[in-house]
Amino acid sequence: MNEKLKKLLESAKGLWTKWSMVQKIILLGIVAVVVVVLIFVMRFSASPTTVPLFNVPITDTVVRDNILFRLSEENVEADVSPSGIISVSDQATARRMRSLLLREDLVPSNVDPWALFDVERWTATDFERNVNLQRSITQMVTQHIEALDDVDDANVTLTIPEKALFASQQEPTTASVIITPKPGSDITTNKKKILGIQKLLMKAVTGLTAENIAISDPSGLIINDFEGMEASERVDIVAKEQKWVREQEMYYRARVLQSLQAIFGSDRVRDLNVKIDMDMSKDIQSGTEYSPIEIKADNPDTPYDDSEYRDYLPISSETVTKRWTGTALTPEGPAGTEGHNPPVYSDMSNLYGTSEETGVKQNNVINTMEYHKERSPTIDRITVSVNIDGTWKKMYDEKGKVIVSPSGEIEREYIPVEATDLSAATMLVQDAIGFDRARGDSVTVQNIRYDRTEQFQEESLAYMRSRQQKTTVLISIAGVAAILIAFMVIRLISRSIERRRRLKQEELLRQSQLEREKTIWEAEQAGMEVTMSVEERRRAELQENAVSMAKEHPEDVAMLIRTWLMEE
């Protein structure tokens, strides 16, 4: 390998040395051009490319905006050229969006979504072109179906017969599709999605009709047999209609119940039943109505109807009077020929007499109205039943206390709802539901007392319990008060006894002191020498000091005495 490379390099060097300057310049120019072309191709191929959604420009701005809005809902970026061509990022996205737009009828009628796949080959025969066309259409249809989010795999078989000379001998184009849905998909039961696939097939294949398309699931069950699905669809429609009727009943019930509870209270208005009979069928009526002409309108200020009507109104009148007296003249033809007269004139030939004819022509006008009515659905009848409970009043005695029966129940008196209130409530309900007597509506408002046995028992037990609690609290307060009073009395008695004892002791001490002082005084008067003990001297000094302090500071001594008295 190295030897061959060396020989190749040596031969190239030999050629390079043998070439002239012009040849070398031409070679370098060719190499430079090739390098520039390669760089240009690489830059062009590296730049982002887009795929046109349709190869036909969409000039209708409304249709184009609808398509762009649907693409934006699918988070698909799209570009619009100045000529009106919509482009997306890649081929897979283009196929998926074409399928989605076909399913939702957003593709314009002048756009052929399959024109991008038409490939012309100059060396192919007509037979090969037809076969390739059928294969191409089959492949593209398969790719479009598999591009759907609900389809995991699709197997498409198309049968496109050759064109016959006469239309009566032309075999129909048929299509068979087997769809494998993704887990969790409802495409086998969703009629809208199945119709989308069916429309895609009819758009893709020329001459293909809905009755010649068979779409089945992997088990072989035909899922586009919409005639067999009518029963199940009817059940779904009936369920939706019943749900809608229930919503209407709940709406009227909440509306009326809220009004009555705001007036009578939520506890007195509990039962409110609303039944709506609705006609879900589609009714179309057309005809002509004739009505009399109104000459005078009704005066709303009068309590009676004073309007005036006529069955018809003359718009023009004509009176015709004819008289004839004498011989009737019959015109004849030339002499010698039979006349060509009508039988009327012939019968009146040679007659004498008098004839008189009188007639009146009158043109009348009446009110005529052409009507065309279409209704679906309509309310046939509304029935409402309401029960309003009365009020209960507790019974009190002359002292203003609640009367309690021997069994422990509170005595109560039931006050029913007045007839005027029931009538007003009936009118309120009628206005709330749009009452129509001609339609057969019915509103019933009754006063039936509710069974409040359990409620009254609970209230009686709560009342008796509160009374027992009050009695217990009063007894407890009385006991505590008695204890406090006894404690205060005992305290006063003990203080009184202590005070008497202290006064008695003070009185004994005072008497003993007086006797001692008297003895000392008598001894001094008798000239006897009296000796005092240490305690007596100390007591005498304290007494002298207290007397001198009381004389010097009487206020402080008084405050001290008051403090002693307060403490005792």
XYZ file of C-alpha atoms in Angstrom:
568
model
C 0.000 0.000 0.000
C 2.829 2.401 0.860
C 4.631 1.582 -2.378
C 1.537 2.365 -4.455
C 1.103 5.650 -2.587
C 4.771 6.516 -3.173
C 4.469 5.706 -6.878
C 1.300 7.850 -7.090
C 3.027 10.779 -5.401
C 6.096 10.424 -7.638
C 3.930 10.367 -10.765
C 2.036 13.445 -9.535
C 5.317 15.267 -8.896
C 6.532 14.293 -12.351
C 3.360 15.624 -13.959
C 3.537 18.801 -11.890
C 7.091 19.460 -13.034
C 6.221 18.759 -16.672
C 3.162 21.073 -16.660
C 3.458 24.634 -17.775
C 2.533 27.635 -15.669
C -0.830 28.031 -17.429
C -1.801 24.435 -16.705
C -0.822 24.834 -13.039
C -2.936 27.990 -12.749
C -5.946 26.221 -14.358
C -5.605 23.291 -11.920
C -5.420 25.582 -8.900
C -8.484 27.490 -10.154
C -10.460 24.260 -10.536
C -9.496 23.174 -7.010
C -10.485 26.577 -5.620
C -13.870 26.458 -7.364
C -14.530 22.948 -6.036
C -13.646 24.049 -2.491
C -15.945 27.091 -2.737
C -18.795 24.923 -4.048
C -18.311 22.415 -1.232
C -18.336 25.170 1.379
C -21.493 26.655 -0.136
C -23.244 23.267 -0.198
C -22.244 22.540 3.389
C -23.513 25.927 4.592
C -26.750 25.528 2.660
C -27.353 21.997 3.959
C -26.539 23.075 7.521
C -29.113 25.862 7.461
C -32.581 24.984 8.900
C -35.129 23.837 6.307
C -38.906 23.825 6.406
C -41.495 21.652 4.701
C -44.562 23.231 3.076
C -47.842 22.097 4.594
C -49.573 22.507 1.219
C -47.849 23.274 -2.069
C -50.696 25.596 -3.047
C -50.737 29.138 -1.611
C -53.733 29.924 0.605
C -54.923 33.399 -0.301
C -58.043 33.450 1.865
C -56.938 35.240 5.036
C -59.780 33.860 7.170
C -59.008 30.234 6.227
C -55.283 30.832 6.665
C -55.778 32.385 10.111
C -57.943 29.428 11.187
C -55.217 26.994 10.076
C -52.470 28.973 11.848
C -54.580 29.191 15.028
C -55.129 25.415 15.002
C -51.403 24.830 14.482
C -50.597 27.120 17.417
C -52.981 25.099 19.616
C -50.877 22.028 18.776
C -47.660 23.966 19.632
C -46.454 23.734 16.033
C -44.378 26.614 14.682
C -45.408 27.678 11.189
C -44.094 30.223 8.697
C -46.118 31.960 6.002
C -44.388 33.107 2.836
C -45.411 36.334 1.086
C -47.246 34.257 -1.520
C -49.348 32.474 1.165
C -47.598 29.071 1.484
C -47.609 27.693 5.069
C -44.471 25.767 6.118
C -43.666 23.650 9.178
C -40.448 22.215 10.626
C -40.317 18.640 9.262
C -42.156 16.098 7.132
C -43.611 14.133 10.064
C -45.169 17.267 11.515
C -46.584 18.175 8.104
C -48.237 14.757 7.724
C -49.685 14.891 11.252
C -51.065 18.398 10.788
C -52.569 17.550 7.391
C -54.397 14.627 8.990
C -55.643 16.854 11.821
C -56.818 19.597 9.444
C -58.575 17.047 7.236
C -60.359 15.560 10.231
C -61.619 18.969 11.357
C -62.571 20.191 7.826
C -60.069 23.060 7.901
C -58.453 22.239 4.530
C -59.711 24.501 1.705
C -61.522 22.794 -1.146
C -58.962 23.964 -3.746
C -56.001 22.442 -1.882
C -54.779 18.966 -2.717
C -52.766 17.737 0.270
C -51.300 14.847 -1.756
C -49.815 16.919 -4.587
C -46.404 16.896 -2.892
C -46.116 13.162 -3.454
C -46.733 13.141 -7.194
C -43.459 11.916 -8.809
C -43.033 11.721 -12.586
C -40.646 9.217 -14.193
C -39.943 9.429 -17.888
C -39.050 5.746 -18.287
C -42.101 4.272 -16.526
C -45.094 2.785 -18.377
C -48.732 3.611 -17.669
C -49.184 0.328 -15.818
C -46.149 1.015 -13.643
C -47.348 4.534 -13.026
C -50.772 3.296 -11.909
C -49.204 0.689 -9.647
C -46.784 3.223 -8.209
C -49.619 5.711 -7.740
C -51.673 3.159 -5.832
C -48.696 2.152 -3.698
C -47.796 5.777 -3.065
C -51.339 6.649 -2.051
C -51.523 3.572 0.192
C -48.224 4.422 1.829
C -49.096 8.070 2.336
C -52.511 7.225 3.766
C -50.878 4.749 6.140
C -48.369 7.359 7.258
C -51.100 9.932 7.785
C -53.199 7.548 9.863
C -50.189 6.440 11.921
C -49.312 10.109 12.521
C -52.480 10.455 14.621
C -51.947 10.521 18.373
C -54.485 7.733 19.014
C -53.151 5.242 16.440
C -50.244 2.926 17.195
C -50.259 1.021 13.889
C -52.357 1.035 10.704
C -52.714 -1.445 7.870
C -54.336 0.047 4.747
C -55.466 -1.845 1.655
C -56.771 0.086 -1.356
C -58.461 -1.418 -4.388
C -58.529 0.983 -7.342
C -60.116 -0.738 -10.385
C -59.378 0.206 -13.961
C -61.603 2.728 -15.637
C -64.474 1.124 -17.578
C -65.913 2.453 -20.791
C -69.410 2.863 -19.332
C -70.214 4.256 -15.903
C -72.655 1.432 -15.222
C -69.821 -1.070 -15.615
C -67.360 0.814 -13.416
C -66.323 -1.095 -10.309
C -66.236 1.018 -7.106
C -63.036 1.914 -5.292
C -62.787 0.219 -1.896
C -60.585 0.642 1.142
C -59.928 -1.604 4.139
C -58.162 -0.256 7.229
C -57.112 -2.113 10.369
C -56.244 0.232 13.243
C -54.296 -0.691 16.362
C -55.076 1.986 18.989
C -52.603 3.189 21.566
C -53.155 2.183 25.200
C -55.766 4.384 26.792
C -57.106 5.713 23.467
C -60.850 5.921 22.731
C -60.577 6.013 18.950
C -62.538 2.781 18.542
C -65.557 4.295 20.304
C -65.190 7.974 19.399
C -67.369 8.622 16.373
C -65.760 11.979 15.612
C -62.275 10.476 15.322
C -63.508 7.602 13.165
C -65.242 10.070 10.856
C -61.968 11.983 10.638
C -60.130 8.881 9.372
C -62.985 8.201 6.975
C -62.790 11.740 5.561
C -59.022 11.399 5.222
C -59.474 8.275 3.109
C -62.111 9.905 0.902
C -59.854 12.931 0.371
C -56.866 10.752 -0.435
C -58.493 8.366 -2.922
C -60.536 9.655 -5.833
C -63.950 8.072 -6.161
C -63.894 6.486 -2.710
C -67.223 6.778 -0.871
C -68.140 6.195 2.757
C -70.072 2.985 2.085
C -66.975 1.420 0.476
C -64.717 2.040 3.476
C -64.273 -0.613 6.174
C -62.397 0.401 9.337
C -61.866 -2.266 11.967
C -59.904 -2.854 15.145
C -57.351 -5.704 15.519
C -60.143 -8.063 16.602
C -61.988 -7.565 13.295
C -64.855 -5.502 14.679
C -66.050 -2.869 12.193
C -65.931 0.458 14.019
C -67.273 2.711 11.249
C -70.637 0.935 11.121
C -72.529 3.965 12.359
C -75.917 2.394 11.679
C -75.195 -0.218 14.313
C -74.083 2.509 16.707
C -77.379 4.370 16.567
C -78.807 2.440 19.520
C -75.833 3.211 21.765
C -75.767 6.813 20.568
C -79.465 7.106 21.346
C -78.765 5.854 24.877
C -76.008 8.450 25.279
C -78.270 11.188 23.958
C -81.062 10.173 26.345
C -78.595 10.178 29.255
C -77.400 13.662 28.298
C -80.986 14.882 27.974
C -81.902 13.482 31.387
C -78.799 15.077 32.898
C -79.750 18.412 31.386
C -83.305 18.083 32.753
C -81.915 17.309 36.222
C -79.696 20.384 36.026
C -82.707 22.510 35.141
C -84.680 21.032 38.059
C -81.785 21.707 40.438
C -81.521 25.274 39.126
C -85.214 26.015 39.718
C -85.167 24.229 43.083
C -82.176 26.235 44.346
C -83.679 29.468 43.051
C -87.091 28.977 44.688
C -85.731 27.425 47.892
C -83.322 30.321 48.410
C -86.148 32.841 48.097
C -88.498 31.006 50.483
C -85.804 30.304 53.071
C -84.849 33.979 53.075
C -88.479 34.815 53.959
C -89.633 31.986 56.240
C -86.261 30.637 57.457
C -84.200 27.633 56.460
C -85.644 25.458 59.233
C -89.260 26.019 58.188
C -88.793 25.369 54.444
C -87.108 22.037 53.832
C -89.139 20.128 51.253
C -89.235 21.548 47.725
C -89.766 19.224 44.770
C -89.467 20.354 41.152
C -90.435 18.122 38.226
C -89.894 19.269 34.639
C -91.380 17.379 31.704
C -89.448 18.260 28.545
C -89.974 17.351 24.923
C -86.558 16.685 23.373
C -87.883 15.924 19.901
C -87.255 18.323 17.046
C -90.498 19.853 15.802
C -90.728 21.886 12.599
C -94.053 23.537 11.731
C -94.939 25.582 8.680
C -98.294 26.997 7.614
C -100.517 29.976 7.124
C -102.625 31.624 9.805
C -105.690 33.771 9.092
C -106.845 36.163 11.760
C -109.547 38.828 11.931
C -108.799 42.500 11.425
C -108.575 44.658 14.527
C -110.741 47.740 14.146
C -110.394 49.032 17.696
C -107.658 48.122 20.161
C -108.355 47.153 23.748
C -108.195 49.996 26.248
C -105.936 48.847 29.135
C -107.615 51.279 31.534
C -110.963 49.459 31.361
C -111.533 46.254 33.314
C -113.147 44.560 30.305
C -112.116 43.884 26.724
C -113.564 46.596 24.495
C -111.613 45.727 21.370
C -113.454 45.352 18.072
C -112.636 42.827 15.316
C -114.063 42.051 11.889
C -113.769 38.869 9.925
C -112.912 40.780 6.766
C -112.570 44.338 5.505
C -113.853 45.422 2.063
C -111.092 46.954 0.012
C -113.023 47.530 -3.252
C -116.602 47.069 -4.475
C -118.247 46.991 -7.947
C -121.967 46.840 -8.822
C -122.939 45.552 -12.316
C -126.485 45.939 -13.747
C -127.515 44.659 -17.228
C -130.900 45.082 -18.889
C -132.169 43.907 -22.274
C -135.545 44.561 -23.950
C -136.578 43.604 -27.519
C -135.482 41.173 -30.199
C -132.162 39.537 -29.905
C -129.997 40.213 -32.942
C -127.970 37.314 -34.187
C -125.094 38.185 -36.498
C -124.910 36.030 -39.628
C -122.270 35.372 -42.251
C -122.504 35.865 -46.015
C -125.775 34.978 -47.803
C -126.246 31.320 -48.620
C -123.798 30.102 -45.959
C -124.297 28.762 -42.490
C -123.390 31.184 -39.768
C -120.550 30.507 -37.366
C -122.302 31.661 -34.254
C -121.873 30.282 -30.767
C -124.745 28.207 -29.379
C -125.672 31.039 -27.035
C -126.435 33.364 -29.877
C -128.132 30.602 -31.890
C -130.482 29.762 -29.029
C -131.438 33.410 -28.647
C -132.372 33.781 -32.319
C -135.806 35.324 -32.984
C -136.622 35.683 -29.317
C -138.705 38.480 -27.815
C -138.735 39.500 -24.184
C -137.005 41.337 -21.376
C -133.786 40.277 -19.578
C -132.253 41.869 -16.458
C -128.961 40.929 -14.672
C -127.648 42.523 -11.489
C -124.404 41.655 -9.671
C -122.081 43.007 -7.014
C -118.329 42.312 -6.921
C -116.522 43.006 -3.652
C -112.857 42.419 -2.795
C -112.205 41.753 0.881
C -108.946 41.597 2.849
C -108.066 39.559 5.949
C -104.921 39.185 8.039
C -102.667 36.469 6.666
C -99.398 35.328 8.320
C -96.949 32.752 7.062
C -95.071 31.037 9.894
C -92.208 28.579 10.173
C -91.438 27.285 13.645
C -88.620 25.059 14.783
C -88.286 24.110 18.413
C -86.063 21.708 20.303
C -86.178 21.155 23.204
C -89.294 22.595 24.847
C -90.751 22.452 28.348
C -94.058 20.630 28.382
C -94.870 21.054 32.053
C -93.366 22.187 35.365
C -94.729 20.978 38.706
C -93.554 22.354 42.058
C -94.558 21.278 45.552
C -93.465 23.184 48.665
C -94.134 22.549 52.329
C -93.826 25.434 54.816
C -93.891 24.665 58.515
C -95.583 26.914 61.058
C -94.055 28.368 64.211
C -93.968 26.994 67.771
C -94.409 29.326 70.752
C -93.389 28.418 74.291
C -96.044 28.726 77.038
C -95.317 30.981 80.070
C -97.115 31.297 83.399
C -98.180 34.509 85.193
C -94.693 34.961 86.661
C -93.046 34.782 83.229
C -91.607 31.310 83.722
C -91.711 28.557 81.119
C -94.454 26.027 81.782
C -93.059 22.500 82.119
C -95.297 19.452 82.040
C -95.034 16.731 84.701
C -93.090 14.610 82.220
C -90.411 17.308 81.933
C -91.447 18.635 78.513
C -91.799 22.342 77.766
C -95.359 23.276 76.884
C -95.601 24.756 73.348
C -98.322 26.149 71.088
C -98.310 25.576 67.305
C -99.155 28.600 65.123
C -99.935 27.591 61.496
C -99.054 29.680 58.440
C -101.774 32.081 57.454
C -103.646 31.605 54.202
C -102.483 35.003 52.910
C -98.846 33.983 53.397
C -99.447 30.692 51.551
C -101.091 32.568 48.681
C -98.197 35.053 48.500
C -95.675 32.191 48.540
C -97.577 30.472 45.722
C -97.406 33.598 43.582
C -93.702 33.950 44.361
C -93.007 30.386 43.227
C -95.096 30.836 40.077
C -93.168 33.926 39.057
C -89.845 32.232 39.816
C -90.503 29.272 37.494
C -92.340 31.179 34.763
C -95.741 29.665 35.487
C -97.919 29.042 32.432
C -101.418 27.728 33.083
C -101.997 26.902 29.414
C -98.941 24.636 29.518
C -100.367 22.693 32.434
C -97.956 23.921 35.113
C -98.850 23.218 38.723
C -97.633 24.859 41.935
C -98.669 23.540 45.346
C -97.728 25.294 48.613
C -98.963 23.544 51.765
C -98.608 24.027 55.501
C -97.860 20.652 57.095
C -96.181 20.648 60.493
C -92.837 18.901 60.764
C -92.183 16.230 63.376
C -89.976 18.058 65.876
C -90.193 15.502 68.701
C -86.465 14.921 68.885
C -85.723 18.647 68.655
C -88.177 19.459 71.449
C -86.814 16.670 73.628
C -83.307 18.015 73.211
C -84.482 21.544 74.012
C -86.384 20.300 77.094
C -83.350 18.338 78.299
C -81.141 21.369 77.736
C -83.625 23.581 79.636
C -83.861 21.163 82.560
C -80.102 20.794 82.570
C -79.685 24.582 82.658
C -82.184 24.800 85.526
C -80.303 22.128 87.459
C -77.057 23.949 86.827
C -78.554 27.218 88.043
C -79.925 25.506 91.185
C -76.559 23.863 91.826
C -74.769 27.179 91.382
C -77.201 28.946 93.747
C -76.837 26.228 96.369
C -73.073 26.368 96.044
C -73.078 30.145 96.370
C -75.381 29.939 99.398
C -73.124 27.340 101.030
C -70.020 29.397 100.403
C -71.797 32.490 101.769
C -72.878 30.569 104.897
C -69.331 29.344 105.434
C -67.989 32.892 105.044
C -70.583 34.270 107.457
C -69.828 31.538 110.022
C -66.117 32.207 109.670
C -66.662 35.943 110.182
C -68.906 35.314 113.236
C -66.345 32.935 114.746
C -63.620 35.448 114.001
C -65.558 38.226 115.696
C -66.355 36.038 118.693
C -62.741 34.966 119.055
C -61.561 38.570 118.788
C -64.136 39.659 121.348
C -63.018 36.920 123.745
C -59.371 37.827 123.190
C -60.090 41.510 123.749
C -61.979 40.806 126.963
C -59.128 38.609 128.198
C -56.576 41.291 127.315
C -58.648 43.981 129.011
C -58.991 41.805 132.085
C -55.263 41.245 132.224
C -54.616 44.947 131.736
C -57.108 45.704 134.479
C -55.355 43.267 136.828
C -51.977 44.737 135.950
C -53.294 48.274 136.470
C -54.782 47.339 139.853
C -51.583 45.637 140.926
C -49.624 48.687 139.780
C -51.965 50.987 141.670
C -51.666 48.845 144.777
C -47.880 48.876 144.472
C -47.771 52.602 143.983
C -50.160 53.064 146.862
C -48.000 50.911 149.115
C -44.876 52.846 148.120
C -46.614 56.163 148.699
C -47.867 55.039 152.118
C -44.397 53.848 152.998
C -42.887 57.160 151.960
C -45.513 59.012 153.973
C -44.655 56.884 156.960
C -40.962 57.740 156.584
C -39.982 54.239 155.686
C -37.165 53.569 153.291
C -38.475 51.676 150.298
C -36.207 49.701 148.086
C -37.277 48.991 144.528
C -36.279 45.998 142.583
C -34.544 46.197 139.232
C -37.701 45.324 137.323
C -39.702 47.936 139.120
C -37.080 50.594 138.398
C -36.970 49.617 134.754
C -40.745 49.689 134.538
C -40.797 53.089 136.201
C -38.176 54.404 133.776
C -40.101 53.061 130.789
C -43.264 54.614 132.110
C -41.557 57.971 132.615
C -40.024 57.765 129.130
C -43.398 56.897 127.566
C -45.081 59.791 129.366
C -42.369 62.209 128.267
C -42.507 60.950 124.663
C -46.284 61.265 124.614
C -45.936 64.826 125.769
C -43.223 65.647 123.227
C -44.638 63.712 120.202
C -48.378 63.242 120.697
C -49.106 62.620 116.946
C -46.626 59.758 116.621
C -48.004 58.147 119.766
C -51.563 58.469 118.485
C -50.587 56.849 115.142
C -48.881 53.996 116.957
C -51.962 53.389 119.093
C -54.187 53.400 115.978
C -51.893 50.865 114.317
C -52.113 48.577 117.354
C -55.861 48.822 117.419
C -56.138 48.016 113.663
C -53.880 44.985 114.038
C -56.010 43.702 116.900
